[in-house]
Amino acid sequence: MSRKMLIDGDVGNSGEENQYDFDLFVIGAGSGGVRASRFSAQYGAKVGICELPFHPISSEVVGGVGGTCVIRGCVPKKILVYGATFGPEIQDSREYGWQVSEKIDFDWKKLLQKKTEEIVRLNGIYKRLLSNAGVKLFEGEGRIVGPNEVEVIQLDGTKLSYSAKQILIATGSRAQRPDIPGQELAITSDEALSLDELPKRVVVLGGGYIAVEFASIWRGMGSTVNLCFRRELPLRGFDDEMRALVARNLEGRGIILHPQTNLTQLVKTEDGIKVTTDHGEELMADVVLFATGRIPNTKRLNLEAVGIEVDRTGAVKVDEYSRTNVPSVWAIGDVTNRMNLTPVALMEGTLFAKTAFGNEPSKPDYSNIPCAVFCIPPLSVVGLSEEQAIEQANGDILVFTSTFNPMKNSISGRQEKTLMKLIVSAETDKVLGASMCGPDAAEIMQGIAIALKCGATKAQFDSTVGIHPSSAEEFVTMRSVTRRIAAAGKPKTNL
């Protein structure tokens, strides 16, 4: 089958192709790597892929087909989020007539067993996807030893060498730990998903996705949770108004917030782990979670020897087509540190296959990508925040908001507001951004994202008939401008 590489000419004639073991060799069988290998194979490429042996907790020598998202990220975390929501909802059900005993037991080990069964099942599905696509899977650690050569180190130490016309790096990222005394006593999100016992007392360090999600999980299961973060509000980079509501909701659920706080020391005692903050406060914990960011998985890939450029964080530098400075080597997903979301890695993998083997050079489009934070209740956004719109827009900005108590809460008595928000260009009427914090936010925002991708205007939102009764209908019934911000205006806060 003839294949073309439109960016730098032909892949080569059959004689040139035959000198390589593979048309494509992928290092890393996470979401992006599996997608890229399968789609490349569908274009007729001969594809090999390598991945470390399966284990729920990753290290430099274990991993698993499916990668972070499937094995120790989005999927198992969402299972725990589901588990954590039942406790408060069982409490709320009393006002709906359910006779529930005062004591409600929760079996952490049973949920963990079910979670592990599910990720093992998904690991098998991903392997079958590769097999069915004709992709050759190798178990072991991959490294690049030349522009067209990879080495796979097997479990017994045996080294296998393969040549490839194109090489794709899709090794993702891993959790990092802050360098403070006693840091070895803490865990990361990997271990948090596989704890033997449910901790009664938890200290979480961090203010991002992982921190607020695990704080919500453990609090929903009855643990005492202290959340420490450096900023005034959690979730830096999101809309400030939404961040403030998330903080109120976390506190409303019983999470103890410590803004503008860092940890300085962890000490093991007979009563647990003594945590000292930079304000001199001492907290006791059974578990301390470091949710302080992730770093690209490049340290053991041998990139420097091959001349592949990385940035100061270790992320692989790529052009707009996901190609490195070495023309035969490409990279996608978290290892490039562009937009670190699983669906983005899937998009990049799809477009890589189109570019390299599908005769269709394609650049990823990072505009209007929706995302969600699965705290309880969740936050979901697409497009620009209010602060981003003010900074980027050429004209005035119209802000529409709706804050209300969901119908479900009106019966249960839970005092927890939902907030919806639209950011609109006053000049063009185009909807520039949408945000929601409240139940089912992610499910609702996926549909809103399609509208923004199509360039919808506020008038088109207004002309859409709502579904009643639902929270979602608020997005098409916000008629009154909450505030108008002049083009010369500045963001309200810098938290």
PDB file of C-alpha atoms in Angstrom, residues 88-317:
ATOM      1  CA  PRO A  88     -24.527  12.527  51.197  1.00  0.00           C
ATOM      2  CA  GLU A  89     -27.302  11.467  48.826  1.00  0.00           C
ATOM      3  CA  ILE A  90     -28.423   8.740  51.224  1.00  0.00           C
ATOM      4  CA  GLN A  91     -28.597  11.418  53.902  1.00  0.00           C
ATOM      5  CA  ASP A  92     -30.575  13.710  51.585  1.00  0.00           C
ATOM      6  CA  SER A  93     -32.983  10.878  50.716  1.00  0.00           C
ATOM      7  CA  ARG A  94     -34.604  11.067  54.176  1.00  0.00           C
ATOM      8  CA  GLU A  95     -36.447  14.220  53.133  1.00  0.00           C
ATOM      9  CA  TYR A  96     -37.741  12.302  50.114  1.00  0.00           C
ATOM     10  CA  GLY A  97     -39.403   9.756  52.362  1.00  0.00           C
ATOM     11  CA  TRP A  98     -36.712   7.086  52.566  1.00  0.00           C
ATOM     12  CA  GLN A  99     -36.309   5.544  56.003  1.00  0.00           C
ATOM     13  CA  VAL A 100     -32.565   5.371  56.483  1.00  0.00           C
ATOM     14  CA  SER A 101     -30.874   4.302  59.707  1.00  0.00           C
ATOM     15  CA  GLU A 102     -28.614   6.811  61.437  1.00  0.00           C
ATOM     16  CA  LYS A 103     -25.578   4.572  61.009  1.00  0.00           C
ATOM     17  CA  ILE A 104     -24.570   4.015  57.390  1.00  0.00           C
ATOM     18  CA  ASP A 105     -21.670   1.636  56.830  1.00  0.00           C
ATOM     19  CA  PHE A 106     -19.227   2.006  53.967  1.00  0.00           C
ATOM     20  CA  ASP A 107     -16.946  -0.804  52.784  1.00  0.00           C
ATOM     21  CA  TRP A 108     -13.848   0.826  51.246  1.00  0.00           C
ATOM     22  CA  LYS A 109     -12.232  -2.505  50.413  1.00  0.00           C
ATOM     23  CA  LYS A 110     -15.246  -3.644  48.414  1.00  0.00           C
ATOM     24  CA  LEU A 111     -15.194  -0.463  46.314  1.00  0.00           C
ATOM     25  CA  LEU A 112     -11.443  -0.819  45.768  1.00  0.00           C
ATOM     26  CA  GLN A 113     -11.922  -4.418  44.642  1.00  0.00           C
ATOM     27  CA  LYS A 114     -14.603  -3.345  42.160  1.00  0.00           C
ATOM     28  CA  LYS A 115     -12.385  -0.510  40.938  1.00  0.00           C
ATOM     29  CA  THR A 116      -9.483  -2.891  40.373  1.00  0.00           C
ATOM     30  CA  GLU A 117     -11.694  -5.368  38.540  1.00  0.00           C
ATOM     31  CA  GLU A 118     -12.835  -2.584  36.225  1.00  0.00           C
ATOM     32  CA  ILE A 119      -9.342  -1.318  35.364  1.00  0.00           C
ATOM     33  CA  VAL A 120      -8.159  -4.898  34.744  1.00  0.00           C
ATOM     34  CA  ARG A 121     -11.135  -5.340  32.396  1.00  0.00           C
ATOM     35  CA  LEU A 122     -10.287  -2.099  30.567  1.00  0.00           C
ATOM     36  CA  ASN A 123      -6.613  -3.070  30.346  1.00  0.00           C
ATOM     37  CA  GLY A 124      -7.717  -6.235  28.538  1.00  0.00           C
ATOM     38  CA  ILE A 125      -9.998  -4.271  26.214  1.00  0.00           C
ATOM     39  CA  TYR A 126      -7.164  -1.944  25.211  1.00  0.00           C
ATOM     40  CA  LYS A 127      -4.930  -4.922  24.466  1.00  0.00           C
ATOM     41  CA  ARG A 128      -7.648  -6.429  22.269  1.00  0.00           C
ATOM     42  CA  LEU A 129      -8.100  -3.120  20.446  1.00  0.00           C
ATOM     43  CA  LEU A 130      -4.419  -3.196  19.534  1.00  0.00           C
ATOM     44  CA  SER A 131      -4.513  -6.854  18.520  1.00  0.00           C
ATOM     45  CA  ASN A 132      -7.633  -6.410  16.403  1.00  0.00           C
ATOM     46  CA  ALA A 133      -5.993  -3.485  14.600  1.00  0.00           C
ATOM     47  CA  GLY A 134      -2.946  -5.622  13.776  1.00  0.00           C
ATOM     48  CA  VAL A 135      -0.618  -3.683  16.090  1.00  0.00           C
ATOM     49  CA  LYS A 136       2.260  -5.702  17.570  1.00  0.00           C
ATOM     50  CA  LEU A 137       2.471  -5.163  21.351  1.00  0.00           C
ATOM     51  CA  PHE A 138       5.773  -5.562  23.219  1.00  0.00           C
ATOM     52  CA  GLU A 139       5.923  -5.638  27.020  1.00  0.00           C
ATOM     53  CA  GLY A 140       8.935  -3.791  28.323  1.00  0.00           C
ATOM     54  CA  GLU A 141      10.603  -0.402  28.632  1.00  0.00           C
ATOM     55  CA  GLY A 142      11.164   1.476  25.387  1.00  0.00           C
ATOM     56  CA  ARG A 143      13.926   3.925  24.624  1.00  0.00           C
ATOM     57  CA  ILE A 144      15.170   5.638  21.487  1.00  0.00           C
ATOM     58  CA  VAL A 145      18.692   4.743  20.397  1.00  0.00           C
ATOM     59  CA  GLY A 146      18.689   6.398  16.974  1.00  0.00           C
ATOM     60  CA  PRO A 147      16.480   8.494  14.685  1.00  0.00           C
ATOM     61  CA  ASN A 148      14.994   5.267  13.333  1.00  0.00           C
ATOM     62  CA  GLU A 149      15.770   2.751  16.058  1.00  0.00           C
ATOM     63  CA  VAL A 150      14.128   1.814  19.352  1.00  0.00           C
ATOM     64  CA  GLU A 151      15.223  -0.578  22.064  1.00  0.00           C
ATOM     65  CA  VAL A 152      12.793  -2.561  24.214  1.00  0.00           C
ATOM     66  CA  ILE A 153      14.147  -3.820  27.537  1.00  0.00           C
ATOM     67  CA  GLN A 154      12.128  -6.867  28.581  1.00  0.00           C
ATOM     68  CA  LEU A 155      11.348  -7.975  32.133  1.00  0.00           C
ATOM     69  CA  ASP A 156      14.323 -10.334  32.241  1.00  0.00           C
ATOM     70  CA  GLY A 157      16.679  -7.589  31.048  1.00  0.00           C
ATOM     71  CA  THR A 158      16.863  -8.826  27.464  1.00  0.00           C
ATOM     72  CA  LYS A 159      17.228  -5.974  24.986  1.00  0.00           C
ATOM     73  CA  LEU A 160      15.407  -6.107  21.663  1.00  0.00           C
ATOM     74  CA  SER A 161      16.182  -3.633  18.902  1.00  0.00           C
ATOM     75  CA  TYR A 162      13.752  -2.568  16.159  1.00  0.00           C
ATOM     76  CA  SER A 163      14.008  -0.128  13.300  1.00  0.00           C
ATOM     77  CA  ALA A 164      11.122   2.147  12.350  1.00  0.00           C
ATOM     78  CA  LYS A 165      10.486   4.716   9.667  1.00  0.00           C
ATOM     79  CA  GLN A 166       8.657   6.859  12.217  1.00  0.00           C
ATOM     80  CA  ILE A 167       8.826   6.824  16.031  1.00  0.00           C
ATOM     81  CA  LEU A 168       6.112   8.246  18.288  1.00  0.00           C
ATOM     82  CA  ILE A 169       6.705   9.155  21.939  1.00  0.00           C
ATOM     83  CA  ALA A 170       3.515   8.830  24.012  1.00  0.00           C
ATOM     84  CA  THR A 171       4.832   8.147  27.498  1.00  0.00           C
ATOM     85  CA  GLY A 172       2.621  10.604  29.395  1.00  0.00           C
ATOM     86  CA  SER A 173       3.527  12.077  32.762  1.00  0.00           C
ATOM     87  CA  ARG A 174       3.903  11.081  36.386  1.00  0.00           C
ATOM     88  CA  ALA A 175       3.183  12.705  39.749  1.00  0.00           C
ATOM     89  CA  GLN A 176       5.928  14.767  41.330  1.00  0.00           C
ATOM     90  CA  ARG A 177       6.672  15.348  45.008  1.00  0.00           C
ATOM     91  CA  PRO A 178       7.737  18.613  46.656  1.00  0.00           C
ATOM     92  CA  ASP A 179      11.164  18.467  48.269  1.00  0.00           C
ATOM     93  CA  ILE A 180      10.325  18.875  51.946  1.00  0.00           C
ATOM     94  CA  PRO A 181      11.534  16.942  55.013  1.00  0.00           C
ATOM     95  CA  GLY A 182       9.531  13.760  55.425  1.00  0.00           C
ATOM     96  CA  GLN A 183       8.186  13.791  51.857  1.00  0.00           C
ATOM     97  CA  GLU A 184       8.618  10.008  51.697  1.00  0.00           C
ATOM     98  CA  LEU A 185       5.744   9.698  54.203  1.00  0.00           C
ATOM     99  CA  ALA A 186       3.283  11.179  51.704  1.00  0.00           C
ATOM    100  CA  ILE A 187       1.528   9.515  48.789  1.00  0.00           C
ATOM    101  CA  THR A 188       0.555  10.625  45.297  1.00  0.00           C
ATOM    102  CA  SER A 189      -2.679  10.049  43.378  1.00  0.00           C
ATOM    103  CA  ASP A 190      -1.342   6.640  42.232  1.00  0.00           C
ATOM    104  CA  GLU A 191      -1.251   5.261  45.764  1.00  0.00           C
ATOM    105  CA  ALA A 192      -4.427   7.130  46.758  1.00  0.00           C
ATOM    106  CA  LEU A 193      -6.393   4.932  44.366  1.00  0.00           C
ATOM    107  CA  SER A 194      -5.090   1.743  45.964  1.00  0.00           C
ATOM    108  CA  LEU A 195      -4.963   2.345  49.735  1.00  0.00           C
ATOM    109  CA  ASP A 196      -5.563  -0.744  51.857  1.00  0.00           C
ATOM    110  CA  GLU A 197      -7.669   1.186  54.376  1.00  0.00           C
ATOM    111  CA  LEU A 198      -9.869   4.272  54.176  1.00  0.00           C
ATOM    112  CA  PRO A 199      -7.999   7.007  56.083  1.00  0.00           C
ATOM    113  CA  LYS A 200      -9.896   8.730  58.883  1.00  0.00           C
ATOM    114  CA  ARG A 201      -7.745  11.901  58.705  1.00  0.00           C
ATOM    115  CA  VAL A 202      -6.291  13.297  55.498  1.00  0.00           C
ATOM    116  CA  VAL A 203      -4.141  16.287  54.616  1.00  0.00           C
ATOM    117  CA  VAL A 204      -4.076  17.191  50.910  1.00  0.00           C
ATOM    118  CA  LEU A 205      -1.431  19.541  49.532  1.00  0.00           C
ATOM    119  CA  GLY A 206      -2.393  21.181  46.238  1.00  0.00           C
ATOM    120  CA  GLY A 207      -5.097  23.308  44.686  1.00  0.00           C
ATOM    121  CA  GLY A 208      -5.595  21.705  41.275  1.00  0.00           C
ATOM    122  CA  TYR A 209      -7.887  19.056  39.783  1.00  0.00           C
ATOM    123  CA  ILE A 210      -6.429  16.120  41.689  1.00  0.00           C
ATOM    124  CA  ALA A 211      -6.350  17.886  45.055  1.00  0.00           C
ATOM    125  CA  VAL A 212      -9.982  19.018  45.110  1.00  0.00           C
ATOM    126  CA  GLU A 213     -11.219  15.751  43.613  1.00  0.00           C
ATOM    127  CA  PHE A 214      -9.552  13.549  46.220  1.00  0.00           C
ATOM    128  CA  ALA A 215     -10.561  15.944  48.987  1.00  0.00           C
ATOM    129  CA  SER A 216     -14.173  15.514  47.818  1.00  0.00           C
ATOM    130  CA  ILE A 217     -13.817  11.729  47.561  1.00  0.00           C
ATOM    131  CA  TRP A 218     -12.461  11.220  51.068  1.00  0.00           C
ATOM    132  CA  ARG A 219     -14.828  13.731  52.656  1.00  0.00           C
ATOM    133  CA  GLY A 220     -17.788  12.070  50.929  1.00  0.00           C
ATOM    134  CA  MET A 221     -16.709   8.785  52.512  1.00  0.00           C
ATOM    135  CA  GLY A 222     -16.574  10.327  55.979  1.00  0.00           C
ATOM    136  CA  SER A 223     -12.910  11.252  56.416  1.00  0.00           C
ATOM    137  CA  THR A 224     -11.738  14.481  58.022  1.00  0.00           C
ATOM    138  CA  VAL A 225     -10.000  16.411  55.248  1.00  0.00           C
ATOM    139  CA  ASN A 226      -7.649  19.407  55.426  1.00  0.00           C
ATOM    140  CA  LEU A 227      -6.894  20.967  52.018  1.00  0.00           C
ATOM    141  CA  CYS A 228      -3.791  23.190  51.854  1.00  0.00           C
ATOM    142  CA  PHE A 229      -3.007  25.296  48.776  1.00  0.00           C
ATOM    143  CA  ARG A 230      -0.763  28.243  47.964  1.00  0.00           C
ATOM    144  CA  ARG A 231      -3.288  30.603  46.358  1.00  0.00           C
ATOM    145  CA  GLU A 232      -6.231  32.403  47.898  1.00  0.00           C
ATOM    146  CA  LEU A 233      -8.585  30.065  46.003  1.00  0.00           C
ATOM    147  CA  PRO A 234      -8.182  26.546  44.565  1.00  0.00           C
ATOM    148  CA  LEU A 235      -8.144  25.747  40.811  1.00  0.00           C
ATOM    149  CA  ARG A 236      -5.805  28.430  39.502  1.00  0.00           C
ATOM    150  CA  GLY A 237      -6.476  29.149  35.830  1.00  0.00           C
ATOM    151  CA  PHE A 238     -10.243  28.684  36.040  1.00  0.00           C
ATOM    152  CA  ASP A 239     -12.801  31.480  36.200  1.00  0.00           C
ATOM    153  CA  ASP A 240     -12.394  33.290  39.544  1.00  0.00           C
ATOM    154  CA  GLU A 241     -16.128  33.407  40.235  1.00  0.00           C
ATOM    155  CA  MET A 242     -16.340  29.650  39.714  1.00  0.00           C
ATOM    156  CA  ARG A 243     -13.293  29.068  41.912  1.00  0.00           C
ATOM    157  CA  ALA A 244     -14.930  31.005  44.735  1.00  0.00           C
ATOM    158  CA  LEU A 245     -18.082  28.861  44.501  1.00  0.00           C
ATOM    159  CA  VAL A 246     -16.056  25.641  44.436  1.00  0.00           C
ATOM    160  CA  ALA A 247     -14.294  26.776  47.607  1.00  0.00           C
ATOM    161  CA  ARG A 248     -17.627  27.529  49.312  1.00  0.00           C
ATOM    162  CA  ASN A 249     -19.019  24.165  48.236  1.00  0.00           C
ATOM    163  CA  LEU A 250     -15.964  22.302  49.507  1.00  0.00           C
ATOM    164  CA  GLU A 251     -16.326  24.031  52.869  1.00  0.00           C
ATOM    165  CA  GLY A 252     -20.069  23.378  52.835  1.00  0.00           C
ATOM    166  CA  ARG A 253     -19.338  19.664  52.489  1.00  0.00           C
ATOM    167  CA  GLY A 254     -17.073  19.830  55.545  1.00  0.00           C
ATOM    168  CA  ILE A 255     -13.604  20.123  53.973  1.00  0.00           C
ATOM    169  CA  ILE A 256     -11.282  22.374  55.999  1.00  0.00           C
ATOM    170  CA  LEU A 257      -9.556  24.844  53.663  1.00  0.00           C
ATOM    171  CA  HIS A 258      -6.121  26.314  54.322  1.00  0.00           C
ATOM    172  CA  PRO A 259      -5.552  28.965  51.618  1.00  0.00           C
ATOM    173  CA  GLN A 260      -2.139  30.553  51.073  1.00  0.00           C
ATOM    174  CA  THR A 261      -0.590  27.628  52.925  1.00  0.00           C
ATOM    175  CA  ASN A 262       2.288  25.296  52.174  1.00  0.00           C
ATOM    176  CA  LEU A 263       3.702  22.339  54.076  1.00  0.00           C
ATOM    177  CA  THR A 264       7.173  22.490  55.584  1.00  0.00           C
ATOM    178  CA  GLN A 265       7.637  19.123  57.279  1.00  0.00           C
ATOM    179  CA  LEU A 266       6.119  15.670  57.774  1.00  0.00           C
ATOM    180  CA  VAL A 267       7.043  13.611  60.851  1.00  0.00           C
ATOM    181  CA  LYS A 268       5.910  10.075  61.679  1.00  0.00           C
ATOM    182  CA  THR A 269       4.505   9.703  65.203  1.00  0.00           C
ATOM    183  CA  GLU A 270       2.629   7.047  67.157  1.00  0.00           C
ATOM    184  CA  ASP A 271      -0.604   8.907  66.393  1.00  0.00           C
ATOM    185  CA  GLY A 272       0.009   9.199  62.653  1.00  0.00           C
ATOM    186  CA  ILE A 273       1.787  11.776  60.504  1.00  0.00           C
ATOM    187  CA  LYS A 274       2.356  15.199  62.043  1.00  0.00           C
ATOM    188  CA  VAL A 275       2.127  17.841  59.330  1.00  0.00           C
ATOM    189  CA  THR A 276       3.592  21.301  59.879  1.00  0.00           C
ATOM    190  CA  THR A 277       2.513  24.245  57.710  1.00  0.00           C
ATOM    191  CA  ASP A 278       4.453  27.389  56.855  1.00  0.00           C
ATOM    192  CA  HIS A 279       2.179  29.230  59.330  1.00  0.00           C
ATOM    193  CA  GLY A 280       3.387  26.998  62.154  1.00  0.00           C
ATOM    194  CA  GLU A 281       0.111  25.082  62.342  1.00  0.00           C
ATOM    195  CA  GLU A 282       0.280  21.364  63.135  1.00  0.00           C
ATOM    196  CA  LEU A 283      -2.181  18.880  61.618  1.00  0.00           C
ATOM    197  CA  MET A 284      -2.422  15.157  62.301  1.00  0.00           C
ATOM    198  CA  ALA A 285      -3.127  12.762  59.452  1.00  0.00           C
ATOM    199  CA  ASP A 286      -3.289   9.079  58.620  1.00  0.00           C
ATOM    200  CA  VAL A 287      -2.557   9.936  54.972  1.00  0.00           C
ATOM    201  CA  VAL A 288      -0.905  12.959  53.355  1.00  0.00           C
ATOM    202  CA  LEU A 289      -1.558  13.373  49.638  1.00  0.00           C
ATOM    203  CA  PHE A 290       0.798  15.422  47.479  1.00  0.00           C
ATOM    204  CA  ALA A 291      -1.219  16.702  44.524  1.00  0.00           C
ATOM    205  CA  THR A 292       1.388  19.202  43.401  1.00  0.00           C
ATOM    206  CA  GLY A 293       1.549  18.646  39.673  1.00  0.00           C
ATOM    207  CA  ARG A 294       2.933  16.150  37.200  1.00  0.00           C
ATOM    208  CA  ILE A 295       6.105  15.986  35.116  1.00  0.00           C
ATOM    209  CA  PRO A 296       6.634  14.492  31.633  1.00  0.00           C
ATOM    210  CA  ASN A 297       7.905  10.902  31.469  1.00  0.00           C
ATOM    211  CA  THR A 298      11.103  11.474  29.486  1.00  0.00           C
ATOM    212  CA  LYS A 299      13.967  10.796  31.894  1.00  0.00           C
ATOM    213  CA  ARG A 300      14.697   7.240  30.691  1.00  0.00           C
ATOM    214  CA  LEU A 301      13.954   7.665  26.978  1.00  0.00           C
ATOM    215  CA  ASN A 302      17.553   8.522  25.990  1.00  0.00           C
ATOM    216  CA  LEU A 303      16.362  11.649  24.167  1.00  0.00           C
ATOM    217  CA  GLU A 304      19.503  13.704  24.750  1.00  0.00           C
ATOM    218  CA  ALA A 305      21.698  11.108  23.068  1.00  0.00           C
ATOM    219  CA  VAL A 306      19.522  11.241  19.958  1.00  0.00           C
ATOM    220  CA  GLY A 307      19.368  15.048  19.981  1.00  0.00           C
ATOM    221  CA  ILE A 308      15.638  15.379  20.650  1.00  0.00           C
ATOM    222  CA  GLU A 309      14.921  18.728  22.283  1.00  0.00           C
ATOM    223  CA  VAL A 310      13.037  19.037  25.570  1.00  0.00           C
ATOM    224  CA  ASP A 311      12.093  22.068  27.638  1.00  0.00           C
ATOM    225  CA  ARG A 312      13.168  22.805  31.223  1.00  0.00           C
ATOM    226  CA  THR A 313      10.425  20.526  32.616  1.00  0.00           C
ATOM    227  CA  GLY A 314      11.530  17.622  30.436  1.00  0.00           C
ATOM    228  CA  ALA A 315       8.594  17.966  28.037  1.00  0.00           C
ATOM    229  CA  VAL A 316       9.311  17.013  24.429  1.00  0.00           C
ATOM    230  CA  LYS A 317       9.289  20.041  22.150  1.00  0.00           C
TER     231      LYS A 317
END
